[in-house]
Coordinates of C-alpha atoms in Angstrom, one line a residue:
M1 CA 41.8 10.9 -26.4
I2 CA 39.9 8.0 -24.8
K3 CA 38.5 8.5 -21.3
L4 CA 36.5 6.0 -19.1
K5 CA 33.5 6.6 -16.9
R6 CA 30.9 4.6 -15.1
V7 CA 27.4 5.1 -16.5
Y8 CA 26.2 6.1 -13.0
E9 CA 28.5 9.1 -12.9
R10 CA 27.2 12.4 -14.1
A11 CA 27.9 13.4 -17.7
S12 CA 30.1 16.4 -18.4
K13 CA 31.2 18.5 -21.3
E14 CA 34.7 17.2 -20.9
D15 CA 33.5 13.7 -21.8
G16 CA 33.2 14.5 -25.5
L17 CA 31.3 11.7 -27.3
R18 CA 29.9 9.2 -24.7
I19 CA 29.9 5.7 -26.1
L20 CA 28.3 2.9 -24.1
V21 CA 30.5 -0.2 -24.6
E22 CA 28.2 -2.7 -22.8
R23 CA 26.2 -5.5 -24.4
L24 CA 23.3 -4.8 -22.0
W25 CA 21.6 -1.5 -21.2
P26 CA 22.3 -0.4 -17.5
R27 CA 19.5 -1.2 -15.2
G28 CA 17.2 1.5 -14.0
L29 CA 18.5 4.2 -16.3
T30 CA 16.9 6.0 -19.2
K31 CA 18.9 7.2 -22.2
A32 CA 18.3 10.8 -21.1
Q33 CA 19.7 10.1 -17.6
T34 CA 22.9 8.6 -19.1
G35 CA 23.8 11.2 -21.7
I36 CA 24.9 8.4 -24.0
N37 CA 25.5 9.5 -27.6
L38 CA 26.2 6.1 -29.0
W39 CA 25.5 2.6 -27.8
L40 CA 28.0 0.3 -29.5
K41 CA 27.0 -3.2 -28.3
E42 CA 29.4 -4.8 -30.8
A43 CA 32.4 -3.4 -28.9
A44 CA 31.4 -5.4 -25.8
P45 CA 32.8 -8.9 -25.1
S46 CA 30.6 -11.8 -26.2
S47 CA 28.0 -12.9 -23.7
E48 CA 29.9 -16.1 -23.2
L49 CA 33.1 -14.3 -22.4
R50 CA 31.4 -11.8 -20.1
K51 CA 29.7 -14.7 -18.1
W52 CA 33.0 -16.6 -17.9
F53 CA 34.9 -13.6 -16.6
N54 CA 32.2 -12.7 -14.1
H55 CA 34.4 -9.7 -12.9
E56 CA 36.8 -12.0 -11.1
P57 CA 40.1 -10.1 -11.0
E58 CA 42.2 -13.3 -11.0
K59 CA 40.8 -13.9 -14.6
W60 CA 41.7 -10.4 -15.8
D61 CA 44.8 -11.3 -17.9
E62 CA 43.0 -14.2 -19.6
F63 CA 39.9 -12.1 -20.1
K64 CA 41.9 -9.4 -21.9
K65 CA 43.6 -12.0 -24.1
R66 CA 40.2 -13.6 -25.1
Y67 CA 38.5 -10.2 -25.5
W68 CA 41.3 -8.8 -27.7
S69 CA 41.0 -11.9 -29.8
E70 CA 37.3 -11.2 -30.3
L71 CA 38.1 -7.5 -31.1
K72 CA 40.5 -8.5 -33.9
D73 CA 37.5 -10.0 -35.7
K74 CA 35.4 -6.9 -35.2
K75 CA 37.0 -4.7 -37.9
E76 CA 33.9 -2.7 -38.7
T77 CA 33.4 -1.9 -35.0
T78 CA 37.0 -0.8 -34.5
K79 CA 36.8 1.2 -37.7
I80 CA 33.7 3.1 -36.3
L81 CA 35.6 3.7 -33.0
K82 CA 38.7 5.0 -34.8
Q83 CA 36.6 7.5 -36.8
H84 CA 35.1 8.9 -33.7
I85 CA 38.4 9.0 -31.8
K86 CA 40.0 10.9 -34.6
K87 CA 37.3 13.5 -34.6
S88 CA 37.1 14.3 -30.9
D89 CA 37.5 13.1 -27.4
V90 CA 35.5 10.1 -26.5
T91 CA 34.5 8.5 -23.2
F92 CA 33.8 4.8 -23.0
I93 CA 30.9 4.3 -20.6
Y94 CA 30.7 1.1 -18.6
A95 CA 28.4 -0.2 -15.9
T96 CA 30.5 -2.4 -13.6
R97 CA 31.7 -1.1 -10.2
D98 CA 35.2 -2.4 -10.8
D99 CA 37.3 0.5 -12.2
E100 CA 40.4 -1.7 -12.7
H101 CA 38.9 -4.8 -14.3
N102 CA 36.3 -4.0 -16.9
N103 CA 35.7 -4.3 -20.6
A104 CA 35.9 -0.5 -21.2
L105 CA 39.5 -0.5 -19.8
A106 CA 40.4 -3.6 -21.8
L107 CA 39.0 -2.0 -25.0
K108 CA 40.9 1.2 -24.4
E109 CA 44.2 -0.7 -23.9
F110 CA 43.5 -2.7 -27.1
L111 CA 42.9 0.4 -29.2
E112 CA 45.8 2.3 -27.8
K113 CA 48.1 -0.6 -28.5
K114 CA 46.7 -1.2 -32.0
W115 CA 46.8 2.5 -33.1
K116 CA 49.7 3.6 -30.8
L117 CA 47.5 6.4 -29.3

């Protein structure tokens, strides 16, 4: 099972493996404060795509299309994610305030579609 959580929310046992799926480390937080088990920068969108999207909801559908295209070329990264997801629950950790338009959600949708989770 894949769950989603903001990095600024308190970690809990129910989170399982906490995977940060951001290219940049969240400002003002230490590793100990976040409870991050794995930082998988490669799972994040490219810097160019992230900057283009700029968390503008009207670009969401196009962002997902472009991001999913990038993910199709990241076979090793998706393989690592699949291995962890098969073993236990995972929580994708993200930094943005927008719970409805973020790369963690787009990544979750991509993997669920790809693997029919």
